[in-house]
PDB file of C-alpha atoms and ligand atoms in Angstrom:
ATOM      1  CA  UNK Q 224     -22.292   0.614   4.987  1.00 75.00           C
ATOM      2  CA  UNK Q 225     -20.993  -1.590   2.309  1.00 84.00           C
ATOM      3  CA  UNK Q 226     -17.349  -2.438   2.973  1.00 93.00           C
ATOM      4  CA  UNK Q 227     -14.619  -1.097   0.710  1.00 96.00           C
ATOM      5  CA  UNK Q 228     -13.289  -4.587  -0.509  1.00 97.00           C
ATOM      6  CA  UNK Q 229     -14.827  -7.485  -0.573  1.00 97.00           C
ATOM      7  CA  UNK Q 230     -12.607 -10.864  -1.646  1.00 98.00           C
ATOM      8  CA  UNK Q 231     -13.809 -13.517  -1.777  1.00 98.00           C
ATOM      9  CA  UNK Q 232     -12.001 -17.170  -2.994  1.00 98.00           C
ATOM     10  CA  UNK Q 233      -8.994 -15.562  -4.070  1.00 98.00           C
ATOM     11  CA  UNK Q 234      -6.390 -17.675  -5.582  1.00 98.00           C
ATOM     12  CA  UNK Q 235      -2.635 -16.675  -7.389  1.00 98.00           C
ATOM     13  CA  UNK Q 236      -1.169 -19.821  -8.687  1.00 98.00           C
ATOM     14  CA  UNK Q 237       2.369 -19.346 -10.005  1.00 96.00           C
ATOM     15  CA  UNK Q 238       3.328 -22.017 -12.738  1.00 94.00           C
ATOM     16  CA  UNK Q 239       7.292 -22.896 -11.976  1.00 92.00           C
ATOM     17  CA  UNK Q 240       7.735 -25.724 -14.562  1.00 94.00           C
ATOM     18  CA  UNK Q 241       6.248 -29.059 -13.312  1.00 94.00           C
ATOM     19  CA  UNK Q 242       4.880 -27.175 -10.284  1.00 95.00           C
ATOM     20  CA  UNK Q 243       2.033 -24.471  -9.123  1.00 95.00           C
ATOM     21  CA  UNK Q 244       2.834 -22.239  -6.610  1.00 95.00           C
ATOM     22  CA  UNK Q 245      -0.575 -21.298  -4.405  1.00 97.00           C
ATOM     23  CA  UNK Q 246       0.656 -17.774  -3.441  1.00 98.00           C
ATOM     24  CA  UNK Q 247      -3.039 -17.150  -2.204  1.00 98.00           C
ATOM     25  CA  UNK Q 248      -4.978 -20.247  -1.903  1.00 98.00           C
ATOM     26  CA  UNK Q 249      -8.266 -18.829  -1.258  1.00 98.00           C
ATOM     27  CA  UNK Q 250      -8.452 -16.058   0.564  1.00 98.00           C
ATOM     28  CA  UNK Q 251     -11.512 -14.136   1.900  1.00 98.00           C
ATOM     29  CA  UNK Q 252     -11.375 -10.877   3.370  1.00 97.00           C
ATOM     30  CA  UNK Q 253     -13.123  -7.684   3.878  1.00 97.00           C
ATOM     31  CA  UNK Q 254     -11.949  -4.322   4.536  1.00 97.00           C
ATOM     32  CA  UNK Q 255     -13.628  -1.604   6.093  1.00 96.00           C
ATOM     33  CA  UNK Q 256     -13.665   2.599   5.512  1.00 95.00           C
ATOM     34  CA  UNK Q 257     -10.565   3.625   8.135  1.00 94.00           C
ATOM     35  CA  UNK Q 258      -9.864   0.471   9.573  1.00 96.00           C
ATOM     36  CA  UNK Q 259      -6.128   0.222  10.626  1.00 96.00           C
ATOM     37  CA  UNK Q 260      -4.804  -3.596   9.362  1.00 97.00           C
ATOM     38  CA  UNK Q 261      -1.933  -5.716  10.309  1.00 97.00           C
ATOM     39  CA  UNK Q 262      -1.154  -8.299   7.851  1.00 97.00           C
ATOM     40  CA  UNK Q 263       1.326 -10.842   9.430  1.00 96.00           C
ATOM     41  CA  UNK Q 264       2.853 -14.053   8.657  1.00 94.00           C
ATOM     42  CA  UNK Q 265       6.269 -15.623   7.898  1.00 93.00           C
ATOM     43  CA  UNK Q 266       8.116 -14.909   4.348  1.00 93.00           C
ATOM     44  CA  UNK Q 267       6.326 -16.346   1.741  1.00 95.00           C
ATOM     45  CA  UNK Q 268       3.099 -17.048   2.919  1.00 96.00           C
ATOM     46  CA  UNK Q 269       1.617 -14.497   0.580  1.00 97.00           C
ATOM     47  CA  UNK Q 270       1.175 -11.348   1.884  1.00 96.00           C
ATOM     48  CA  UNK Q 271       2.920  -9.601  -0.942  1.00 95.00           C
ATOM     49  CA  UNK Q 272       1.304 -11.170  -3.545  1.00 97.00           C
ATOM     50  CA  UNK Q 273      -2.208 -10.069  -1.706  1.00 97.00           C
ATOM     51  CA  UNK Q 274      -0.964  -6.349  -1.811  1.00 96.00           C
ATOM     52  CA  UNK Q 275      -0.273  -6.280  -5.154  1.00 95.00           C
ATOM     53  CA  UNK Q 276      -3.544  -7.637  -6.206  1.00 96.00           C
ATOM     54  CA  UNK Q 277      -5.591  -4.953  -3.975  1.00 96.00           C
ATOM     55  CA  UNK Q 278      -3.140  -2.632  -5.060  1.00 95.00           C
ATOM     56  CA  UNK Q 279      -4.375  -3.095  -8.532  1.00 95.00           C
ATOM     57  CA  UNK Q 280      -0.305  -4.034 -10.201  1.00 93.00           C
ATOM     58  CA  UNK Q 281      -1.515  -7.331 -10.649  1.00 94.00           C
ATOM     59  CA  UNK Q 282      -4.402 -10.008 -11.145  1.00 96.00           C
ATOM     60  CA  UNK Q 283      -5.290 -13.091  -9.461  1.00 97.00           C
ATOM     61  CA  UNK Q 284      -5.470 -16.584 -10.845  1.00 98.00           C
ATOM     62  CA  UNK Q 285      -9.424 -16.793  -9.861  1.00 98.00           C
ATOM     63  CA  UNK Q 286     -11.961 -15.232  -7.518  1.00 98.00           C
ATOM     64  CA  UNK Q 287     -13.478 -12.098  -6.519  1.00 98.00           C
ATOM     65  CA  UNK Q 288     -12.491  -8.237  -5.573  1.00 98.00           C
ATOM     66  CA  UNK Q 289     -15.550  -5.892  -5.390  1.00 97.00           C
ATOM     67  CA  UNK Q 290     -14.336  -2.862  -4.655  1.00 96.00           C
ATOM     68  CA  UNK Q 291     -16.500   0.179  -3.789  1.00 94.00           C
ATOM     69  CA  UNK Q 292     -19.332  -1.831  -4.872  1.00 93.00           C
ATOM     70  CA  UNK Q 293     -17.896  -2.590  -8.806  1.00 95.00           C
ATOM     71  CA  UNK Q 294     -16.225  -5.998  -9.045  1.00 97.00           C
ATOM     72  CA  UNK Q 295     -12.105  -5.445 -10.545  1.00 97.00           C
ATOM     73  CA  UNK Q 296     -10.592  -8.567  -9.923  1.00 96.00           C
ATOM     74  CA  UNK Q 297      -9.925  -8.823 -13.929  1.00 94.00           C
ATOM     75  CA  UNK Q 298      -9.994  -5.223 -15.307  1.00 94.00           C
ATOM     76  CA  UNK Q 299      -7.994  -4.533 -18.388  1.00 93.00           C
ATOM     77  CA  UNK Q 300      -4.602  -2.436 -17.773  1.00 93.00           C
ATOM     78  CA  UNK Q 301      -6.055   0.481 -18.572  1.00 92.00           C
ATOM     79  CA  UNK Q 302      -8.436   0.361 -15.444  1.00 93.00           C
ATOM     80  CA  UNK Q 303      -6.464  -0.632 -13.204  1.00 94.00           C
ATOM     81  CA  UNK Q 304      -4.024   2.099 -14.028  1.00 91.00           C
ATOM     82  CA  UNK Q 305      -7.000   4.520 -13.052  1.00 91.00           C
ATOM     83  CA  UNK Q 306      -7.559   2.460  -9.898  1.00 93.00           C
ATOM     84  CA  UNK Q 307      -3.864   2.838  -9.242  1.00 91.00           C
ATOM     85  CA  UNK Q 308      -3.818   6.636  -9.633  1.00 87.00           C
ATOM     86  CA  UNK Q 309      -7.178   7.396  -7.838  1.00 91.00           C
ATOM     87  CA  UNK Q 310      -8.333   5.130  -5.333  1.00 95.00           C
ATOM     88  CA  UNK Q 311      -5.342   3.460  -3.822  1.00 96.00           C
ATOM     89  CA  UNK Q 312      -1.982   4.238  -2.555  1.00 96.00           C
ATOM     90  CA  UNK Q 313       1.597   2.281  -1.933  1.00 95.00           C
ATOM     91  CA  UNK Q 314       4.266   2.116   0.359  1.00 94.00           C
ATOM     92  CA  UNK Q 315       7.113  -0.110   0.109  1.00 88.00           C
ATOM     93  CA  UNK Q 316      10.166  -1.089   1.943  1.00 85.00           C
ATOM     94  CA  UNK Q 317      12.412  -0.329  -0.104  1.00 85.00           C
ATOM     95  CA  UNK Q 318      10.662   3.159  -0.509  1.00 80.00           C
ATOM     96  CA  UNK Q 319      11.089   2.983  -4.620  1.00 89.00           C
ATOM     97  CA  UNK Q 320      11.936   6.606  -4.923  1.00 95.00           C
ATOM     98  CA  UNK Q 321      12.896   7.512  -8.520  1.00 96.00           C
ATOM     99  CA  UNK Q 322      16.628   8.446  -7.583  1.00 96.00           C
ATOM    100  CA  UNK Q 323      16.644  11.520 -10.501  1.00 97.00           C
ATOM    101  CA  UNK Q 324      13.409  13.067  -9.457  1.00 97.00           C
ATOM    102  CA  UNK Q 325      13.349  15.338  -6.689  1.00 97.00           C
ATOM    103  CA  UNK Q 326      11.530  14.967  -3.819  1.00 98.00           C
ATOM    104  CA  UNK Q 327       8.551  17.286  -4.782  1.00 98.00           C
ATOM    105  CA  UNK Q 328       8.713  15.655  -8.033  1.00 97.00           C
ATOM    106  CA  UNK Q 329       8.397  12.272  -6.696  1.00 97.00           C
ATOM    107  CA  UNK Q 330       5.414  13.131  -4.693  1.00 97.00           C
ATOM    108  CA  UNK Q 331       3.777  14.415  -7.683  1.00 96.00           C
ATOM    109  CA  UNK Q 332       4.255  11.706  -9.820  1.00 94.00           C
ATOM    110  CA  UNK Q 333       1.313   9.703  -9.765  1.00 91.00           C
ATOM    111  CA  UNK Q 334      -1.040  11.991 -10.513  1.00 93.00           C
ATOM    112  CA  UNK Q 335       0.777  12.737 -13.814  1.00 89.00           C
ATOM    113  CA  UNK Q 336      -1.250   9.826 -14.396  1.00 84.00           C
ATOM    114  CA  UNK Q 337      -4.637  11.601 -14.163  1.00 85.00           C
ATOM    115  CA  UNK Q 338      -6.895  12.646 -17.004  1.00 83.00           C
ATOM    116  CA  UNK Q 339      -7.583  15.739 -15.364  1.00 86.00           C
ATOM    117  CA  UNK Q 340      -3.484  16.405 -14.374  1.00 88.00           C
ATOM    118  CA  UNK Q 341      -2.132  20.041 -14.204  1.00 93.00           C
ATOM    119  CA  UNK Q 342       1.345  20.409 -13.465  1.00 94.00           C
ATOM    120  CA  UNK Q 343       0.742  23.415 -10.991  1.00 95.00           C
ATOM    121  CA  UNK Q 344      -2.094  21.815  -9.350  1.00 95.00           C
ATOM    122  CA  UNK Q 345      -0.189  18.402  -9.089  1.00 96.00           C
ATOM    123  CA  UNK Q 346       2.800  20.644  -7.056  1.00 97.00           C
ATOM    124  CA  UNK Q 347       0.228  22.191  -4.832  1.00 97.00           C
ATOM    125  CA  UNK Q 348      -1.232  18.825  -4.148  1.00 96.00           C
ATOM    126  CA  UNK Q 349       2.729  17.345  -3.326  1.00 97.00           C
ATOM    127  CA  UNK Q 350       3.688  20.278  -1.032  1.00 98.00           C
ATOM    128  CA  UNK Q 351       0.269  19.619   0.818  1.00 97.00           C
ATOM    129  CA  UNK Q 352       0.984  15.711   1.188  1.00 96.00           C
ATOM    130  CA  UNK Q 353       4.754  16.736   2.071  1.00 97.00           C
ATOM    131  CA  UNK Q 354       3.939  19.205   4.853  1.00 96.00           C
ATOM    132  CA  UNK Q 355       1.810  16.090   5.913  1.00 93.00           C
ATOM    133  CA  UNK Q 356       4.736  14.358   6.993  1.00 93.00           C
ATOM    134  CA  UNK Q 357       7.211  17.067   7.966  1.00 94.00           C
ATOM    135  CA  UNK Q 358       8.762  16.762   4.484  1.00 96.00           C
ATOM    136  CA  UNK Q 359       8.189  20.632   3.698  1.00 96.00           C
ATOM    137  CA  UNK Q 360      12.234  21.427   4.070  1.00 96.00           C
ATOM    138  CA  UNK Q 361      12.936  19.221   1.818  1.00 96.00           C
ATOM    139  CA  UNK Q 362      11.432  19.828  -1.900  1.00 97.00           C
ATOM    140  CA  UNK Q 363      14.470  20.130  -3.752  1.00 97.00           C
ATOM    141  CA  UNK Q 364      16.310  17.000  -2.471  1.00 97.00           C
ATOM    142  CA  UNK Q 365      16.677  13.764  -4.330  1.00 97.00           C
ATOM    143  CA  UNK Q 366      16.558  10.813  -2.544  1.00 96.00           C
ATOM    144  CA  UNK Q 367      19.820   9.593  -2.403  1.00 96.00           C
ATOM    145  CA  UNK Q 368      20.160  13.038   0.062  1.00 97.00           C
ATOM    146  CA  UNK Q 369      17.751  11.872   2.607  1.00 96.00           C
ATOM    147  CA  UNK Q 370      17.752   9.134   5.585  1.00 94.00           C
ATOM    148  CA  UNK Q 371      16.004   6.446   5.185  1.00 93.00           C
ATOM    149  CA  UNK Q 372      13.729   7.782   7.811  1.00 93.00           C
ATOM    150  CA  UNK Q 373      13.144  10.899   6.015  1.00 95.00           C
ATOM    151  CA  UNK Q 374      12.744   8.175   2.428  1.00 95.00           C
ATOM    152  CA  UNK Q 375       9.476   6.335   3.742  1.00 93.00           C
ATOM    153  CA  UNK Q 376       8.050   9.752   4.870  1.00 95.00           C
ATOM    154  CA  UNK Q 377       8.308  10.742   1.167  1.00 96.00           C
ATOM    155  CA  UNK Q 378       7.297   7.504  -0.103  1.00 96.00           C
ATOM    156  CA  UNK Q 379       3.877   8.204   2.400  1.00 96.00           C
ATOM    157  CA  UNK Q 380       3.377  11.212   1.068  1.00 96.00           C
ATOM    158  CA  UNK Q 381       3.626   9.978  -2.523  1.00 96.00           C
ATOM    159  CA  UNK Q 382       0.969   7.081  -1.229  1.00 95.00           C
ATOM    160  CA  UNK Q 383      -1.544   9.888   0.137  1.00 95.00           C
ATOM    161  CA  UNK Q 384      -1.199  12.800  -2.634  1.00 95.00           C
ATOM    162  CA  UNK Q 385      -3.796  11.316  -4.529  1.00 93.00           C
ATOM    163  CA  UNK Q 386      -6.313  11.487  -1.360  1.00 93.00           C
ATOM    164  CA  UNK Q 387      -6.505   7.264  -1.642  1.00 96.00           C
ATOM    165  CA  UNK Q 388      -8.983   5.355   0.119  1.00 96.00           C
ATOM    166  CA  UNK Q 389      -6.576   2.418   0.979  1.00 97.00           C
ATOM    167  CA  UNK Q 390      -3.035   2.925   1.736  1.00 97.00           C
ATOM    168  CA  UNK Q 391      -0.861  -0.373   1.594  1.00 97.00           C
ATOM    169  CA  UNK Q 392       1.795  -0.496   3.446  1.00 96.00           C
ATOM    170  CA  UNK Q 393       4.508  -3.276   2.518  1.00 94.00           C
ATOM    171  CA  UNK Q 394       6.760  -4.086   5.187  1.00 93.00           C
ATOM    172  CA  UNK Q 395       7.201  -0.231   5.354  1.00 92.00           C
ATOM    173  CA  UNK Q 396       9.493   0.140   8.634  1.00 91.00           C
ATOM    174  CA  UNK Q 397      11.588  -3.056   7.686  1.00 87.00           C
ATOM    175  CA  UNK Q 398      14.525  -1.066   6.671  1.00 83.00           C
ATOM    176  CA  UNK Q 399      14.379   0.962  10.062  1.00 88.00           C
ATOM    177  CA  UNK Q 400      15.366   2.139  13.416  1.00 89.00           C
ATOM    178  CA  UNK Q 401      13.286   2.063  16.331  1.00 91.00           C
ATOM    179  CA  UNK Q 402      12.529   5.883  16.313  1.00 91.00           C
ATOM    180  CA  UNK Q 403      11.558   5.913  12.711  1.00 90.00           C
ATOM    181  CA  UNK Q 404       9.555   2.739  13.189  1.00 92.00           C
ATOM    182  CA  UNK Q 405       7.208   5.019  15.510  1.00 92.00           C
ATOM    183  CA  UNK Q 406       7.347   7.979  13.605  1.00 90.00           C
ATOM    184  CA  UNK Q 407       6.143   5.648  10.300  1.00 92.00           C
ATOM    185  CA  UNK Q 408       3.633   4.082  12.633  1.00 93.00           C
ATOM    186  CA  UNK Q 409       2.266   7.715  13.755  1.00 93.00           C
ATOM    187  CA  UNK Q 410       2.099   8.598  10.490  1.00 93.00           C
ATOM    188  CA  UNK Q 411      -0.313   5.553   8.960  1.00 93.00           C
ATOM    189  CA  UNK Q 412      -2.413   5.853  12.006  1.00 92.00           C
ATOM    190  CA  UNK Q 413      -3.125   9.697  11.591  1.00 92.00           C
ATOM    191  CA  UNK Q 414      -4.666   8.687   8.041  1.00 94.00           C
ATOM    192  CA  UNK Q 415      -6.972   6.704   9.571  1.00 94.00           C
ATOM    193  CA  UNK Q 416      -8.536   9.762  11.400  1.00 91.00           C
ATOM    194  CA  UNK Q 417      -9.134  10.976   7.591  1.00 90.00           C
ATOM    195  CA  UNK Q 418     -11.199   7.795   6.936  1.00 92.00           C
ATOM    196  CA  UNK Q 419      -8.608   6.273   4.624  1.00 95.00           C
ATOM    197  CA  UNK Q 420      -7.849   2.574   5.430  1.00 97.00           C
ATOM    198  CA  UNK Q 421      -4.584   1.425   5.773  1.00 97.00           C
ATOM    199  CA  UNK Q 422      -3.014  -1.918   5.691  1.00 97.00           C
ATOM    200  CA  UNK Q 423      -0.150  -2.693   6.520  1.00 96.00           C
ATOM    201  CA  UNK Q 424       2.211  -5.584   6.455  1.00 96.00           C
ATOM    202  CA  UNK Q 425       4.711  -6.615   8.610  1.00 93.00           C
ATOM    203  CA  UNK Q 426       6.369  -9.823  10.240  1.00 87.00           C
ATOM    204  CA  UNK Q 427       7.154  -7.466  13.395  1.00 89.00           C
ATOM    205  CA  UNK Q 428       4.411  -8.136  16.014  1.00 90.00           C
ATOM    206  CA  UNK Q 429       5.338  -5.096  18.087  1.00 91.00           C
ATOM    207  CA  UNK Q 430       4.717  -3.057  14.607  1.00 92.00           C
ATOM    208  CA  UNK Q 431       1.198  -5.553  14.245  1.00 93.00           C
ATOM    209  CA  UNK Q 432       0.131  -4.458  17.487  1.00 92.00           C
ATOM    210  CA  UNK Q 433      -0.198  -0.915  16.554  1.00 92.00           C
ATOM    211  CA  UNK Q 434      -3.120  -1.790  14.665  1.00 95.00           C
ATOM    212  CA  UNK Q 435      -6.876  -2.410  15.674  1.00 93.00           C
ATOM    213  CA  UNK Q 436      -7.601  -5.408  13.695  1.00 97.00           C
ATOM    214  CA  UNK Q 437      -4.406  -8.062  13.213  1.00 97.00           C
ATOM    215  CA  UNK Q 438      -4.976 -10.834  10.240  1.00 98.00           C
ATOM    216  CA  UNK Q 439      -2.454 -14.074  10.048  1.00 97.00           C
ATOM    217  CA  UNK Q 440      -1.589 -15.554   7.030  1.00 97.00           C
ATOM    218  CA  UNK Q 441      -0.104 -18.888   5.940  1.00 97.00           C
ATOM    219  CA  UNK Q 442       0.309 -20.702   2.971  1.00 97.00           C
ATOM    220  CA  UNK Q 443      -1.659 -18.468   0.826  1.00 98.00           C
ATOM    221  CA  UNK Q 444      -4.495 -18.684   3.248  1.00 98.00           C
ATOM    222  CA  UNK Q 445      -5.598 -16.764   6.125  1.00 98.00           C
ATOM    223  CA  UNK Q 446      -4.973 -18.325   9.672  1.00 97.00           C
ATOM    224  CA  UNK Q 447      -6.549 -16.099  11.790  1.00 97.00           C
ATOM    225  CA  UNK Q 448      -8.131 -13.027  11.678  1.00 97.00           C
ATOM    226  CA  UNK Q 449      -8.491 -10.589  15.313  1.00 96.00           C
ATOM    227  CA  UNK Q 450      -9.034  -7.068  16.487  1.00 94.00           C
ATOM    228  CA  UNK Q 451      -8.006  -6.054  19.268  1.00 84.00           C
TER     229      UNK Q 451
HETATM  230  N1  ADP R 668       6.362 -13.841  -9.598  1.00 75.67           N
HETATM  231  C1  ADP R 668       6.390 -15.001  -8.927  1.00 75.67           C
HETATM  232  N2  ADP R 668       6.650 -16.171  -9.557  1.00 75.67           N
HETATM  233  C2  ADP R 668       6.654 -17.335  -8.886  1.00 75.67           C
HETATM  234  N3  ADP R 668       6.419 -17.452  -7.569  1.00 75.67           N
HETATM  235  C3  ADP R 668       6.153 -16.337  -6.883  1.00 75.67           C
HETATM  236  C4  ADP R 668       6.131 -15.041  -7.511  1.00 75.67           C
HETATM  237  N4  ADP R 668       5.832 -14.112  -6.579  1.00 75.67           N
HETATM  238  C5  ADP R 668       5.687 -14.791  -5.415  1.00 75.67           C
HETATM  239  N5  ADP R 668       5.884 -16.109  -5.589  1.00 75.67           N
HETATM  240  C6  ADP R 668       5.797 -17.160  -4.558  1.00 75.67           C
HETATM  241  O1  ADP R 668       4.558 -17.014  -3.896  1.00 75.67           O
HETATM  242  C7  ADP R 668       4.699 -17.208  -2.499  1.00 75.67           C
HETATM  243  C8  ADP R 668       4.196 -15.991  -1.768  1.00 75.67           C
HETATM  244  O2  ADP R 668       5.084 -14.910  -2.002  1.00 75.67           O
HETATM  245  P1  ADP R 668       4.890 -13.472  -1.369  1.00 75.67           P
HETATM  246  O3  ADP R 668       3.506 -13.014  -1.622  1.00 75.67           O
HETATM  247  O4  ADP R 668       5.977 -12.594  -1.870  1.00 75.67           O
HETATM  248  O5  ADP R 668       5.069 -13.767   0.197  1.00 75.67           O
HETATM  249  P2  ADP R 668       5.376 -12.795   1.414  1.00 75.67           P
HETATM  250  O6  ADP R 668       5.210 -11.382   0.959  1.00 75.67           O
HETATM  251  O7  ADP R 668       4.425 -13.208   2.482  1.00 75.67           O
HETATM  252  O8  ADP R 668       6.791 -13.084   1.819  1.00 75.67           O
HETATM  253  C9  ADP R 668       6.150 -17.535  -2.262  1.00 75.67           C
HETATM  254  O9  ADP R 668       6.277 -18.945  -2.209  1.00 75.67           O
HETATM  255  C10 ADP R 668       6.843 -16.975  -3.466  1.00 75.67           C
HETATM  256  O10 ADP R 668       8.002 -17.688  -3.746  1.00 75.67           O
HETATM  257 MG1   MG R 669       6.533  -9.759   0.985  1.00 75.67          MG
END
């Protein structure tokens, strides 16, 4: 089986005046159908920057993404906004909840973005990702109503509606307390028993070690790459 992404020599070079930035400084990687990542490292050393790029909201600087089998490293903005709203999903620390929309609304919301989108179907779809993660009692909230624990379920759901192949996770349990942490954790690992792949980053090794395969980064570069 081919894997799902391929990278290979991947570079983001920031220009900041009289200097470059090497966010990624050649990075190869592959990820596999329902493999459970950990993507560790210290602040800065480019993990971010890496999600963003697989998470099709932005482009690197040079090398290669095949994903699926079709290379995408530099699609247009049009593409990538149909990779974004069909293939992949996103979590984020900071949950990025639109504060006026409620909670079923929020859920629903990226597959407004579909050519095919029908407002009832896109509902059924939320409630079905929201029941997911025990989110069902909650359709009429906003966010600003919910924990923080009960924010990143919603965000998850909003990552999975779409039935993704790849869920990133950005530091998605770094706003958290420890019971929350394993509910998040539970959560992302129950995907992979759906076949979707998750990765997830995190500079907390006891989060890390909840995954099967654990990849170091440094300096734009990867340091070490284990499963365990
Ligand atoms: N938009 C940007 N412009 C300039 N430098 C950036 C930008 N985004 C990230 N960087 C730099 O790239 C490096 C990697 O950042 P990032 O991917 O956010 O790291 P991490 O997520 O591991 O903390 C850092 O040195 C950061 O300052
Ligand atoms: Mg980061």
């Amino acid at each position: 089986m081919p894997s799902l992404i391929a990278i290979r020599g991947l570079r983001k070079t920031y220009q900041m005046g009289d200097e470059s930035v090497h966010a990624l400084a050649g990075v190869d990687l592959e990820f596999q159908r329902g493999e459970f990542v950990a993507i560790l490292g210290p602040s800065g050393s480019g993990k971010s920057t890496l999600m963003h790029i697989l998470g099709f909201m932005d482009t690197p600087t040079e090398g290669s993404i095949v994903f699926e089998g079709e290379e995408v490293a530099r699609l247009g903005a049009d593409r990538r906004a149909w990779y974004r709203s069909n293939c992949v999903g996103f979590v984020f620390q900071s949950f990025n909840l639109l504060p006026r929309l409620t909670v079923l609304e929020n859920v629903a919301l990226p597959l407004l973005y579909r050519e095919d989108s029908d407002p009832e179907a896109n509902a059924a779809a939320a409630r079905v990702a929201l029941e997911r993660v025990g989110m069902s009692h909650r359709l009429d909230h906003r966010p600003s109503q919910l924990s923080g624990g009960e924010r990143q379920r919603v965000a998850i759901a909003r990552a999975i509606v779409g039935s993704p192949a790849i869920v990133f996770a950005d530091e998605p349990t770094g706003n958290l307390d420890v019971k929350n942490v394993a509910r998040i954790l539970e959560l992302l690992a129950s995907l992979i028993e759906e076949g979707i792949t998750v990765v997830l980053v995190t500079h907390d090794l006891a989060v890390a070690s909840h995954a099967r395969r654990v990849i170091s980064m440094r300096e734009g570069l990867v340091q070490e790459d284990r499963r365990q």
